[in-house]
PDB file of C-alpha atoms in Angstrom:
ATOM      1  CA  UNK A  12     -10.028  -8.512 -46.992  1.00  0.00           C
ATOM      2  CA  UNK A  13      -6.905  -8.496 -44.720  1.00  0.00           C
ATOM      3  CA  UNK A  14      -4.178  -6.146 -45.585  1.00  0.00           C
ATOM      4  CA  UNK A  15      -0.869  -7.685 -46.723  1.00  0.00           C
ATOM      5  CA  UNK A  16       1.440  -5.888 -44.007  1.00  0.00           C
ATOM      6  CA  UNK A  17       4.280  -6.192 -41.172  1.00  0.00           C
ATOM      7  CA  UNK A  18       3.277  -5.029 -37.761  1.00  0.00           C
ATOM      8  CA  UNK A  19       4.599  -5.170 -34.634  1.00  0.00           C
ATOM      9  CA  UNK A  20       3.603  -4.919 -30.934  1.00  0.00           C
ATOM     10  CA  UNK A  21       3.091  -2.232 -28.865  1.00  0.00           C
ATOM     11  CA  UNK A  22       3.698  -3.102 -25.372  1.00  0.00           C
ATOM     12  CA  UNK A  23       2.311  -0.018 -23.911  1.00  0.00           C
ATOM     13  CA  UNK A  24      -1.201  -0.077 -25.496  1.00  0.00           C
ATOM     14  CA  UNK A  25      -0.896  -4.126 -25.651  1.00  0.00           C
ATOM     15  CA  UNK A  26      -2.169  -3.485 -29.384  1.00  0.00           C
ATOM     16  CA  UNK A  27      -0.071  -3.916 -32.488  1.00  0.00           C
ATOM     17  CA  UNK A  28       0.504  -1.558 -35.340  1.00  0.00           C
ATOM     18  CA  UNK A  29       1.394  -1.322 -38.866  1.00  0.00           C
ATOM     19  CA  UNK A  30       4.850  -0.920 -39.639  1.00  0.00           C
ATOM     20  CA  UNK A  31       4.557  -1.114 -43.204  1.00  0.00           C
ATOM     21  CA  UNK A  32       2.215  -2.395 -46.110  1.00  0.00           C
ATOM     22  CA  UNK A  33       3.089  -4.913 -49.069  1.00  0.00           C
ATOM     23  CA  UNK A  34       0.946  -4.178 -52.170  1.00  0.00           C
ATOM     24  CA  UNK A  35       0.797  -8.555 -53.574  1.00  0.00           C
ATOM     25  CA  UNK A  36       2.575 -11.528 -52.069  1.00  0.00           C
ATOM     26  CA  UNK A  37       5.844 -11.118 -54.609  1.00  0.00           C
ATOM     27  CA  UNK A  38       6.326  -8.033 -52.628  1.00  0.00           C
ATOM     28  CA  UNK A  39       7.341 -10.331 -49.560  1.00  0.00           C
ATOM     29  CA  UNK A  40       9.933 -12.272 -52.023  1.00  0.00           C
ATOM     30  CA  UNK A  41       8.660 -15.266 -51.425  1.00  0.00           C
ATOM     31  CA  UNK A  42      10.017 -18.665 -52.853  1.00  0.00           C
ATOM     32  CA  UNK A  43      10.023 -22.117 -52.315  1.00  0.00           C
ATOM     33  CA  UNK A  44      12.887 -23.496 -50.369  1.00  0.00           C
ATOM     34  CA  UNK A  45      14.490 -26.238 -52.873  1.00  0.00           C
ATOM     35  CA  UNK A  46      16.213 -28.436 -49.727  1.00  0.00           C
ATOM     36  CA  UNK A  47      12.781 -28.582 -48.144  1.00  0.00           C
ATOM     37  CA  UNK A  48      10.222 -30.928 -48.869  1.00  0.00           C
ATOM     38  CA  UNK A  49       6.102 -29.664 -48.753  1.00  0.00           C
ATOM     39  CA  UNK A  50       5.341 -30.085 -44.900  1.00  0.00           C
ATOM     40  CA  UNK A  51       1.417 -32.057 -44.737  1.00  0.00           C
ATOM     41  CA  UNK A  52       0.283 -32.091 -41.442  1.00  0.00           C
ATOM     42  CA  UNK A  53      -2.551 -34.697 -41.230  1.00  0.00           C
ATOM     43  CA  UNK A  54      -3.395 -37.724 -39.041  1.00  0.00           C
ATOM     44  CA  UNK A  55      -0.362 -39.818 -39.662  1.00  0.00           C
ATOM     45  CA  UNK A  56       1.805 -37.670 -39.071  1.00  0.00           C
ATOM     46  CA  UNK A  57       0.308 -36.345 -35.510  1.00  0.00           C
ATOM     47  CA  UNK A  58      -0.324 -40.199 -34.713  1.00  0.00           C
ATOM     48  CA  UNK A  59      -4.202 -39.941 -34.115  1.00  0.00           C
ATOM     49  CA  UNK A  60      -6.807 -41.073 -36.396  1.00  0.00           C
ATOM     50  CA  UNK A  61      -9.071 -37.740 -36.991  1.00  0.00           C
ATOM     51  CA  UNK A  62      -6.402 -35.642 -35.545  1.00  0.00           C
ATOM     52  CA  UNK A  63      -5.899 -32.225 -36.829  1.00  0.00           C
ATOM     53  CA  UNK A  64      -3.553 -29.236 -36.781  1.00  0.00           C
ATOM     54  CA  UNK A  65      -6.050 -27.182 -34.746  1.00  0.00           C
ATOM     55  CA  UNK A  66      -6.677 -30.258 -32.757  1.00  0.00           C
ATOM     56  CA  UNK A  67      -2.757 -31.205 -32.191  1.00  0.00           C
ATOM     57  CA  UNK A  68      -2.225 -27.814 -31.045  1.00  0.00           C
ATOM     58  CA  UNK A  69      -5.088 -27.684 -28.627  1.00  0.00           C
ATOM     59  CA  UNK A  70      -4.426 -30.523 -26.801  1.00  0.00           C
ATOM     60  CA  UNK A  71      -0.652 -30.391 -26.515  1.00  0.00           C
ATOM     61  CA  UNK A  72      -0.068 -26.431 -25.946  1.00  0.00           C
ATOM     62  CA  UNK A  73       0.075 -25.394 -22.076  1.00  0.00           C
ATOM     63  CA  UNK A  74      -2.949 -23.729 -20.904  1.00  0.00           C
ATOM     64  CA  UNK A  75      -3.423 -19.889 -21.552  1.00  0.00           C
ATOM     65  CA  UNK A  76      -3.212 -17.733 -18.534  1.00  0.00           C
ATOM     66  CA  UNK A  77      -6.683 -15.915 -19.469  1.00  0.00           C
ATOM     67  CA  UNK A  78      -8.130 -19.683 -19.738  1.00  0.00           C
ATOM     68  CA  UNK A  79      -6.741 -21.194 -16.494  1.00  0.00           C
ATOM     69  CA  UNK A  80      -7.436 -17.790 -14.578  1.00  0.00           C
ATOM     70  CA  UNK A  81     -11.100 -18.610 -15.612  1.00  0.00           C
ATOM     71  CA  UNK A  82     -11.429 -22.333 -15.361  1.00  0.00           C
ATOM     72  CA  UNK A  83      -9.856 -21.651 -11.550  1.00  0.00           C
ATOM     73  CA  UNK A  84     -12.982 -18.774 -10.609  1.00  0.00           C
ATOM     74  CA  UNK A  85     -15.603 -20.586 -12.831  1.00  0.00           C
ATOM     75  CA  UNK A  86     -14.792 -24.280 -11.440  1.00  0.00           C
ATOM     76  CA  UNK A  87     -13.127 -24.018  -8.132  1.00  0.00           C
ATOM     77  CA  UNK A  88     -14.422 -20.487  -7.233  1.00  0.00           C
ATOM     78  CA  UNK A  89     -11.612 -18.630  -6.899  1.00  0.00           C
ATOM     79  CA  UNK A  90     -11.429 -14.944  -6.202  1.00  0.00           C
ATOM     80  CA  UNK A  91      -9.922 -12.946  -8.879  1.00  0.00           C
ATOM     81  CA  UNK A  92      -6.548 -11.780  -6.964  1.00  0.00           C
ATOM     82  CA  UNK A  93      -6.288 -16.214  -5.829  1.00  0.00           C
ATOM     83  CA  UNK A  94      -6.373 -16.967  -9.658  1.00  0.00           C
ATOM     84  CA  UNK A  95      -4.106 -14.192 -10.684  1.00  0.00           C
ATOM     85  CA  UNK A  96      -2.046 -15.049  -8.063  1.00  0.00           C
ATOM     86  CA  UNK A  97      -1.501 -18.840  -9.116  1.00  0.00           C
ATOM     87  CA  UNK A  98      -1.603 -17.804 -13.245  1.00  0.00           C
ATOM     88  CA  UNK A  99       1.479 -15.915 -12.648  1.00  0.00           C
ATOM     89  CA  UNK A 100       3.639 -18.665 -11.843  1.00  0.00           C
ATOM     90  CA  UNK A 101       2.654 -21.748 -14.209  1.00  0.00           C
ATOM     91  CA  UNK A 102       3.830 -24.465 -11.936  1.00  0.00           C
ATOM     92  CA  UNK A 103       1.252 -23.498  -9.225  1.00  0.00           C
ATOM     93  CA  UNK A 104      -1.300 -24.158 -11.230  1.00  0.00           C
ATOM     94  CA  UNK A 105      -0.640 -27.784 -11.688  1.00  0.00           C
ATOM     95  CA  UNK A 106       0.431 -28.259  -7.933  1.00  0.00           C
ATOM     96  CA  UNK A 107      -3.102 -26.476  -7.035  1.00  0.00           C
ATOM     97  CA  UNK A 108      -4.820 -28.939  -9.483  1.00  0.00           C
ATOM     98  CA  UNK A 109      -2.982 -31.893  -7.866  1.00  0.00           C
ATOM     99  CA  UNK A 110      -3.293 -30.761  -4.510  1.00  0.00           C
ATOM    100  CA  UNK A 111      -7.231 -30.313  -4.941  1.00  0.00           C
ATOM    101  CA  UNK A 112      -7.790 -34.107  -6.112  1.00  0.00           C
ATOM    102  CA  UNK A 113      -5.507 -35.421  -3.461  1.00  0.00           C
ATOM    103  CA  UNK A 114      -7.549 -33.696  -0.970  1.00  0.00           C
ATOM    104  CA  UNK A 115     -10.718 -34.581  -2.193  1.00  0.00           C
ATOM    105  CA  UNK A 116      -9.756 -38.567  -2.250  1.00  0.00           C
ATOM    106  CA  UNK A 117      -9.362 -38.519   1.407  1.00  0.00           C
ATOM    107  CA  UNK A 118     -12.465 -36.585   2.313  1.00  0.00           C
ATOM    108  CA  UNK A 119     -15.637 -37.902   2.434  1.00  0.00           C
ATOM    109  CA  UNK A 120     -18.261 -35.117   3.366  1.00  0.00           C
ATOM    110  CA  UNK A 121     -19.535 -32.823   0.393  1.00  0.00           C
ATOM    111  CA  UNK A 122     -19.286 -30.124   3.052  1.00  0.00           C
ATOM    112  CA  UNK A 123     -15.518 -30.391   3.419  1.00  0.00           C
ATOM    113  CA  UNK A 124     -15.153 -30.893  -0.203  1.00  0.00           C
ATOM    114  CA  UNK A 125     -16.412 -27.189  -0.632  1.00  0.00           C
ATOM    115  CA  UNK A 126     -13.873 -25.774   1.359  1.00  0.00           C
ATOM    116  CA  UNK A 127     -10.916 -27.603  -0.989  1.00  0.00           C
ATOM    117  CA  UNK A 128     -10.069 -25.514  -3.530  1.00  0.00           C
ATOM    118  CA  UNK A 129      -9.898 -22.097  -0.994  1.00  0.00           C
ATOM    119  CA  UNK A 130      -8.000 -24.103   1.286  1.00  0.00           C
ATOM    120  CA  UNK A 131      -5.516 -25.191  -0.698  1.00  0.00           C
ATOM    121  CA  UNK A 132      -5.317 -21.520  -2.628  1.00  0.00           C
ATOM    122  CA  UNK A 133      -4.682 -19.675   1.277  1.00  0.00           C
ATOM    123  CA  UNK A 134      -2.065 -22.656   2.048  1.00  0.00           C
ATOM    124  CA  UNK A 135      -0.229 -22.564  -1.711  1.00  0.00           C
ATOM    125  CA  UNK A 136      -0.343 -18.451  -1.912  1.00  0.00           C
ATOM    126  CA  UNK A 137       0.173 -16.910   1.655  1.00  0.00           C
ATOM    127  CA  UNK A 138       2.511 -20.361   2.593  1.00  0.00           C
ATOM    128  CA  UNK A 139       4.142 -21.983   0.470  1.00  0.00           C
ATOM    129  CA  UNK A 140       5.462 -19.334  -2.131  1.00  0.00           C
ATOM    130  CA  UNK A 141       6.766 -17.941   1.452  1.00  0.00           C
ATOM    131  CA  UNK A 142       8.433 -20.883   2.106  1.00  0.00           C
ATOM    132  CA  UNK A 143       9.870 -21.486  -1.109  1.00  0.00           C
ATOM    133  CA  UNK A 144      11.263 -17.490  -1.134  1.00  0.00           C
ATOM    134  CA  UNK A 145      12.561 -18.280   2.530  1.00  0.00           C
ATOM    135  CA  UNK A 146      14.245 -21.488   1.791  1.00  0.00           C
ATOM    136  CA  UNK A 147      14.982 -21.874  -1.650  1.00  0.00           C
ATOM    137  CA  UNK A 148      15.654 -18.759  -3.470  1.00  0.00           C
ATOM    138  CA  UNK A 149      18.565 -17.079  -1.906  1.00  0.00           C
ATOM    139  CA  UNK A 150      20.027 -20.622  -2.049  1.00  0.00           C
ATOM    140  CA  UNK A 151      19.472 -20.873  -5.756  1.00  0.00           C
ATOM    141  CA  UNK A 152      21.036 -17.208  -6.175  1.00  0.00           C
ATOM    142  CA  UNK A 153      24.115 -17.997  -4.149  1.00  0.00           C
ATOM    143  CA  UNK A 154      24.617 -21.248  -6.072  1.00  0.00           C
ATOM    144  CA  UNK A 155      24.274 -19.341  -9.459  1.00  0.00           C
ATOM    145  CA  UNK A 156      20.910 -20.869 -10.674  1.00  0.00           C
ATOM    146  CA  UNK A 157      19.058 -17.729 -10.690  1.00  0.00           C
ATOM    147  CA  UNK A 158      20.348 -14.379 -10.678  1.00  0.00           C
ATOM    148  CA  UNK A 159      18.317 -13.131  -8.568  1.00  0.00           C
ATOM    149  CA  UNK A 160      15.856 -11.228 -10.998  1.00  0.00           C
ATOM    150  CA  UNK A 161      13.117 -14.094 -11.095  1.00  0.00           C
ATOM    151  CA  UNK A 162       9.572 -14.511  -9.530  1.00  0.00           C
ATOM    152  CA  UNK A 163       9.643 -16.793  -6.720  1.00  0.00           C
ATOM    153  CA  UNK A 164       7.983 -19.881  -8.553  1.00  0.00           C
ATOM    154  CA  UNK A 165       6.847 -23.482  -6.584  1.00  0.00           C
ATOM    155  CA  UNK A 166       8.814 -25.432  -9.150  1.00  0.00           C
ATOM    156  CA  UNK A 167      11.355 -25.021  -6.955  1.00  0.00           C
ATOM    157  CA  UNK A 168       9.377 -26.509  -3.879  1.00  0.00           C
ATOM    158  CA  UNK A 169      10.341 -29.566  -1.939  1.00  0.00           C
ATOM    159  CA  UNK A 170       6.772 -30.098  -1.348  1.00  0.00           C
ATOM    160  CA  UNK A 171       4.836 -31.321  -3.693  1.00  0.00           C
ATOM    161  CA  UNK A 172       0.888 -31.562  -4.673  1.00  0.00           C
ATOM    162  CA  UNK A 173      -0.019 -34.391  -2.680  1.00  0.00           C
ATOM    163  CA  UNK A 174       1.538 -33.425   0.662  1.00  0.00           C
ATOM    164  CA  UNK A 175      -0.642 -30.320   0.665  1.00  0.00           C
ATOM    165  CA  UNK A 176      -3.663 -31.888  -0.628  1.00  0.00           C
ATOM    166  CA  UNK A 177      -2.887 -34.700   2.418  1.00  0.00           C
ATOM    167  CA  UNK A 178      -2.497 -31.353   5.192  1.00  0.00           C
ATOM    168  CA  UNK A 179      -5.524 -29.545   3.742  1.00  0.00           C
ATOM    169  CA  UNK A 180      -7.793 -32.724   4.044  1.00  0.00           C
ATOM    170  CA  UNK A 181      -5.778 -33.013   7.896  1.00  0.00           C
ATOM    171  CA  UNK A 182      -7.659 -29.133   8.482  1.00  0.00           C
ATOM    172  CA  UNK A 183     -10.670 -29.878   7.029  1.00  0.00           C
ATOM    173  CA  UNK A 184     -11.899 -33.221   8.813  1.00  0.00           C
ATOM    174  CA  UNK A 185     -10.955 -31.864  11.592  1.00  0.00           C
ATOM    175  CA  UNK A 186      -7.095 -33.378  12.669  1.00  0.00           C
ATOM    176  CA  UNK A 187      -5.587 -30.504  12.802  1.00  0.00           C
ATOM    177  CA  UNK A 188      -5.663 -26.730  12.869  1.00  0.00           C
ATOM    178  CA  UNK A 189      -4.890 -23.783  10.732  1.00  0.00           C
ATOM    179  CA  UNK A 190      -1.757 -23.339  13.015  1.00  0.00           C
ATOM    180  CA  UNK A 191      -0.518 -26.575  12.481  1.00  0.00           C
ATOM    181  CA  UNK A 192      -1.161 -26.715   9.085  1.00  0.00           C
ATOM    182  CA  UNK A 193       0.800 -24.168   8.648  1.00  0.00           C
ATOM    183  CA  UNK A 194       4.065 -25.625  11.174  1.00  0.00           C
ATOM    184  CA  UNK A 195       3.514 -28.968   9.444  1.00  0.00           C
ATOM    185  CA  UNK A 196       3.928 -27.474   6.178  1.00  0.00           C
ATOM    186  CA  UNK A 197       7.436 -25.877   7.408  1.00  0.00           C
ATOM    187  CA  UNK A 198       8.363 -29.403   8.878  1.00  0.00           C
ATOM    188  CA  UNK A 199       7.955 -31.334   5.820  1.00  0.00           C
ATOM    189  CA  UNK A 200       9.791 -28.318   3.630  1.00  0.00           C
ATOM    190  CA  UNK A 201      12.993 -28.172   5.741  1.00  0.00           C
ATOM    191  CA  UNK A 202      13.129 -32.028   6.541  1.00  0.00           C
ATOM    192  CA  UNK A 203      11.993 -33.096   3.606  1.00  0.00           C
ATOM    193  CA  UNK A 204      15.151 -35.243   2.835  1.00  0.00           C
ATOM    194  CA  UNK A 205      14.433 -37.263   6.090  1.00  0.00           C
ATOM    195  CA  UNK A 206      10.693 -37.282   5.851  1.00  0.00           C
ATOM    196  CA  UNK A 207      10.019 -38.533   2.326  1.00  0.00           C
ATOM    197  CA  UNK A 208       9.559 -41.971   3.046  1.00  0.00           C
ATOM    198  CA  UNK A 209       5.956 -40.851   5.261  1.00  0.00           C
ATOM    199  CA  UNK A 210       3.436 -39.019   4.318  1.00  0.00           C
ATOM    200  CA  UNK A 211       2.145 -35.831   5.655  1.00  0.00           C
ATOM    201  CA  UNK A 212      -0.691 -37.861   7.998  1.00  0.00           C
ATOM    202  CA  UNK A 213       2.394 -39.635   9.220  1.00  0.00           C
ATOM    203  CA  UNK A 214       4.780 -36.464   9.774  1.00  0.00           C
ATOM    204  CA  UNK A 215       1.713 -34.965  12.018  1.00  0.00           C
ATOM    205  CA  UNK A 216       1.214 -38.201  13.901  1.00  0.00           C
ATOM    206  CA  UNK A 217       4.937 -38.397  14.617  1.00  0.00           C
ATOM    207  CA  UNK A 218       5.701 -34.616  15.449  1.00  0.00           C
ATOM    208  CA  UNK A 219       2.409 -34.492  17.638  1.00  0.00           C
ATOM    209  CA  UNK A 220       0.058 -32.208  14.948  1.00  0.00           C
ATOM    210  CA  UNK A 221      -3.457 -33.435  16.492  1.00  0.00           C
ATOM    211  CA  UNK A 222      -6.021 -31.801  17.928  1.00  0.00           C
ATOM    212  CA  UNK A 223      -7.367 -32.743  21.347  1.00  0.00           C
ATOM    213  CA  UNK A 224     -11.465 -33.846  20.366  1.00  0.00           C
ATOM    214  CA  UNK A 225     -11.841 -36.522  23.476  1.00  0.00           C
ATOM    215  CA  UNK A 226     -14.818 -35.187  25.500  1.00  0.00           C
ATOM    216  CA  UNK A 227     -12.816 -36.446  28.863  1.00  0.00           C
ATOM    217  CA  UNK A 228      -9.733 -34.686  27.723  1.00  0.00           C
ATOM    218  CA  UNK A 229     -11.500 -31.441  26.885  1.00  0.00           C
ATOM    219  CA  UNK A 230     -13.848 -31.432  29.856  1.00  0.00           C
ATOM    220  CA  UNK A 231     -10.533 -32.144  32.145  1.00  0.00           C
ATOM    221  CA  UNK A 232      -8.907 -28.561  30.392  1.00  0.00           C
ATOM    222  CA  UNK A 233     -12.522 -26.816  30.990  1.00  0.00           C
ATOM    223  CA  UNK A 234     -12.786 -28.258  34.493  1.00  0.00           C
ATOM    224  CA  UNK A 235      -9.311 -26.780  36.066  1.00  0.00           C
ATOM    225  CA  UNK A 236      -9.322 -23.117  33.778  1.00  0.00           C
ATOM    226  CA  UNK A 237     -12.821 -22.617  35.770  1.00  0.00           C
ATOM    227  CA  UNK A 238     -11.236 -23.632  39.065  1.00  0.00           C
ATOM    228  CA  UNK A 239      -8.264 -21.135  38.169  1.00  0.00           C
ATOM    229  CA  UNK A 240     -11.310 -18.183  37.918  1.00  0.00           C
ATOM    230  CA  UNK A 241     -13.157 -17.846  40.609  1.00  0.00           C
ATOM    231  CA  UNK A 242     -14.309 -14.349  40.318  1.00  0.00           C
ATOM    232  CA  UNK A 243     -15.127 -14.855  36.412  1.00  0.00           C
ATOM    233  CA  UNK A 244     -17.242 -17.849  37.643  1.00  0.00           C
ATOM    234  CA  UNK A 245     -19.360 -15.777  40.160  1.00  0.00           C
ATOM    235  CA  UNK A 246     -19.804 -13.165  37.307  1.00  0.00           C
ATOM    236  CA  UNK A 247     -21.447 -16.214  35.313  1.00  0.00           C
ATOM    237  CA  UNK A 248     -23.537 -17.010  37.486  1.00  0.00           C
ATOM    238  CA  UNK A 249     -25.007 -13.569  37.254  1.00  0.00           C
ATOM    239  CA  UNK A 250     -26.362 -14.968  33.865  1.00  0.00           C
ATOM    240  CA  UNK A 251     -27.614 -13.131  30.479  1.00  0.00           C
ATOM    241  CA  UNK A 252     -24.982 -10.929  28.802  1.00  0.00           C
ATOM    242  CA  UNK A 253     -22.710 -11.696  32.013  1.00  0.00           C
ATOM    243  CA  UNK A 254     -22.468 -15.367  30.958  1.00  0.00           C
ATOM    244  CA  UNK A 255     -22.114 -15.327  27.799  1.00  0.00           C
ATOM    245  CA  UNK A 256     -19.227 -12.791  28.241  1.00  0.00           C
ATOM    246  CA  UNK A 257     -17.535 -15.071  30.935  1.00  0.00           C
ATOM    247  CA  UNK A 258     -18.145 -18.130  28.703  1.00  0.00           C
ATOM    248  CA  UNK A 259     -16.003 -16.202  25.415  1.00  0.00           C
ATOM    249  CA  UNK A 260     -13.136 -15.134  28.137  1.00  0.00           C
ATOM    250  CA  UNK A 261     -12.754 -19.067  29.735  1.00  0.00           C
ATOM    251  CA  UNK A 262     -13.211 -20.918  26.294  1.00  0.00           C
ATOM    252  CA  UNK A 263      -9.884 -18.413  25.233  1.00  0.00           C
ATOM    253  CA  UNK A 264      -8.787 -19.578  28.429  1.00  0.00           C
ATOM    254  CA  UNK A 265      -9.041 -23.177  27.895  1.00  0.00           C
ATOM    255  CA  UNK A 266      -7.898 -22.597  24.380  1.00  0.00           C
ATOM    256  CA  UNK A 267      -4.704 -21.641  25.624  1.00  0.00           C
ATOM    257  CA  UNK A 268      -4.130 -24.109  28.229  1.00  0.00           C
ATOM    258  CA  UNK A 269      -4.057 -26.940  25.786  1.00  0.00           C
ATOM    259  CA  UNK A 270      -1.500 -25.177  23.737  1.00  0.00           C
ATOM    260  CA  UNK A 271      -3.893 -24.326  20.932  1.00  0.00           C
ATOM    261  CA  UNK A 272      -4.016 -28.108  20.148  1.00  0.00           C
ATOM    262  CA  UNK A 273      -7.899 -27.836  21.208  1.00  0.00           C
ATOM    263  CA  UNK A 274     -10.325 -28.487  18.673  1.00  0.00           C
ATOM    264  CA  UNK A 275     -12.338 -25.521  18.585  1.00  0.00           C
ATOM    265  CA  UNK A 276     -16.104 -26.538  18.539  1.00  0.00           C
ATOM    266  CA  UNK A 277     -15.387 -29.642  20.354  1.00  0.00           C
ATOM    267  CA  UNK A 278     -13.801 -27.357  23.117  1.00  0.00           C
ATOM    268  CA  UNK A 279     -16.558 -24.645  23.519  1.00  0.00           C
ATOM    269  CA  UNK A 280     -19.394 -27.507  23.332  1.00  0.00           C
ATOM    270  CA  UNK A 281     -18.019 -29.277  26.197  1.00  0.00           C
ATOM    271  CA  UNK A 282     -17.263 -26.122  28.176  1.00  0.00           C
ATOM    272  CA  UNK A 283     -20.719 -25.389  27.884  1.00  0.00           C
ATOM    273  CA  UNK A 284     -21.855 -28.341  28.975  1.00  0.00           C
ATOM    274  CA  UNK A 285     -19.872 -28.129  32.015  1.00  0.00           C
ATOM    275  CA  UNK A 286     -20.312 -25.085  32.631  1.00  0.00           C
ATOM    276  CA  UNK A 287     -24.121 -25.978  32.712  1.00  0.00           C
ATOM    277  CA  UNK A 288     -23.415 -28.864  34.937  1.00  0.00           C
ATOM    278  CA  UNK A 289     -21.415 -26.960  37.544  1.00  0.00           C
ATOM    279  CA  UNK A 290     -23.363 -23.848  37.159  1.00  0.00           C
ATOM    280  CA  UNK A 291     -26.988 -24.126  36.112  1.00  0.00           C
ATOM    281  CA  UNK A 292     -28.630 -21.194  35.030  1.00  0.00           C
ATOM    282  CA  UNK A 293     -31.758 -19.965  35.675  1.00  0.00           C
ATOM    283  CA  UNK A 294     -34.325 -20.802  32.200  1.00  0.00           C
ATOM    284  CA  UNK A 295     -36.099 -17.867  33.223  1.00  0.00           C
TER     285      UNK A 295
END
């Protein structure tokens, strides 16, 4: 039977301990409280036919840290220091939830839909929070909102789930980069007043947040970075390990003549190609 007793909680061994023990109930000096009437919690009072206590409080309490840390590793496959990071601060876990179904509405491959959920952790936790402790916090301390003691929390972020769902599914089909993602996430944070009308696929339109995937385009960047090396290009032709060392050091090349705006495996398969067409190798 359970021992009629007071106890209290010890934060340093997260356990709780007696305090002291009551021998029967009168002990406690309990007594009905004449100017309250019995309290029945059933169905008509929660408003749900079938609805009980334990079923009121289950679906209106928030979620428990230990439950949402494991719903985010179990459904979304999280690592353990991504779902710690967003069960600290509450809010991120809803904006992480949004931001995942937003993205996944505007992709269509399975195989960008598996990258959602660690995309949008790596943008939320390494860029966002940063933003929002850049931007926002010493604002809110100097206008005596917080005192400067708090967690840096995205409930205080001008962007909101959908605009990073919208720039993740921008990375993963293939729009833009990493990099930009990253810019157009600042852009849409610090203008966010004068940008709210658009969405983020209209922000990277407008501020130029597109990578370069036109064959011509890319073979035009490829075709003047190989006339700019003429020694690396006699080294190719040297082929084997030669090559494929001279092929790394102009695809960085080419990289970095179109600004980074490049799409990566569109770049280094039409580099190849001309590289092939300007330069044939030997098959043997």
């Amino acid at each position: 039977p359970t021992l009629q007793e007071t106890r209290t909680f010890d934060v340093k061994t997260n356990q709780t301990v007696t305090i002291r023990t009551k021998e029967v109930a009168k002990d406690y000096r309990f007594m009905p409280e004449p100017d309250l009437p019995p309290l029945i919690l059933n169905e008509e009072v929660f408003g749900t036919p079938g609805m009980d206590l334990e079923g009121f409080l289950e679906s209106n309490l928030p979620e428990l840290p230990e439950d949402a840390q494991r719903r985010l590793k179990t459904s979304y496959g999280l690592s353990d220091y991504m779902a710690s990071v967003l069960t600290g601060d509450p809010p991120a876990i809803e904006l992480f939830d949004t931001a995942v179904h937003h993205a996944n509405r505007q992709l269509t491959m399975d195989r960008e839909r598996k990258k959602v959920p660690e995309t949008v952790a790596n943008l939320l936790c390494n860029e966002l929070f940063a933003l929002v402790r850049e931007l926002e916090m010493q604002r809110l301390i100097e206008e005596g909102i917080l005192d400067g003691t708090g967690e840096t929390s995205v409930r205080f972020s001008r962007v909101d789930g959908n605009q990073l769902g919208e720039v993740v599914a921008l990375v993963l089909e293939g729009s833009i980069s990493n990099t930009m993602a990253k810019q157009l996430l600042r852009v849409l944070y610090e203008e966010s007043n004068e940008l709210k009308q658009f969405s983020a696929r209209e922000v990277a339109q407008k501020r130029g947040f597109q990578l370069i995937s036109d064959s011509v385009e890319l073979a035009k960047i490829a075709h003047r970075v190989i006339a700019e090396n003429p020694e690396e290009m006699e080294r190719y032709k040297l082929g084997g390990k030669f090559a494929r060392k001279i092929t790394k050091f102009l695809l960085g090349k080419s990289m970095a003549a179109s600004q980074g705006n490049a799409h990566p495996e569109r770049l280094n398969e039409v580099l190849v190609e001309v590289l092939e067409e300007i330069a044939p190798l030997s098959k043997e």
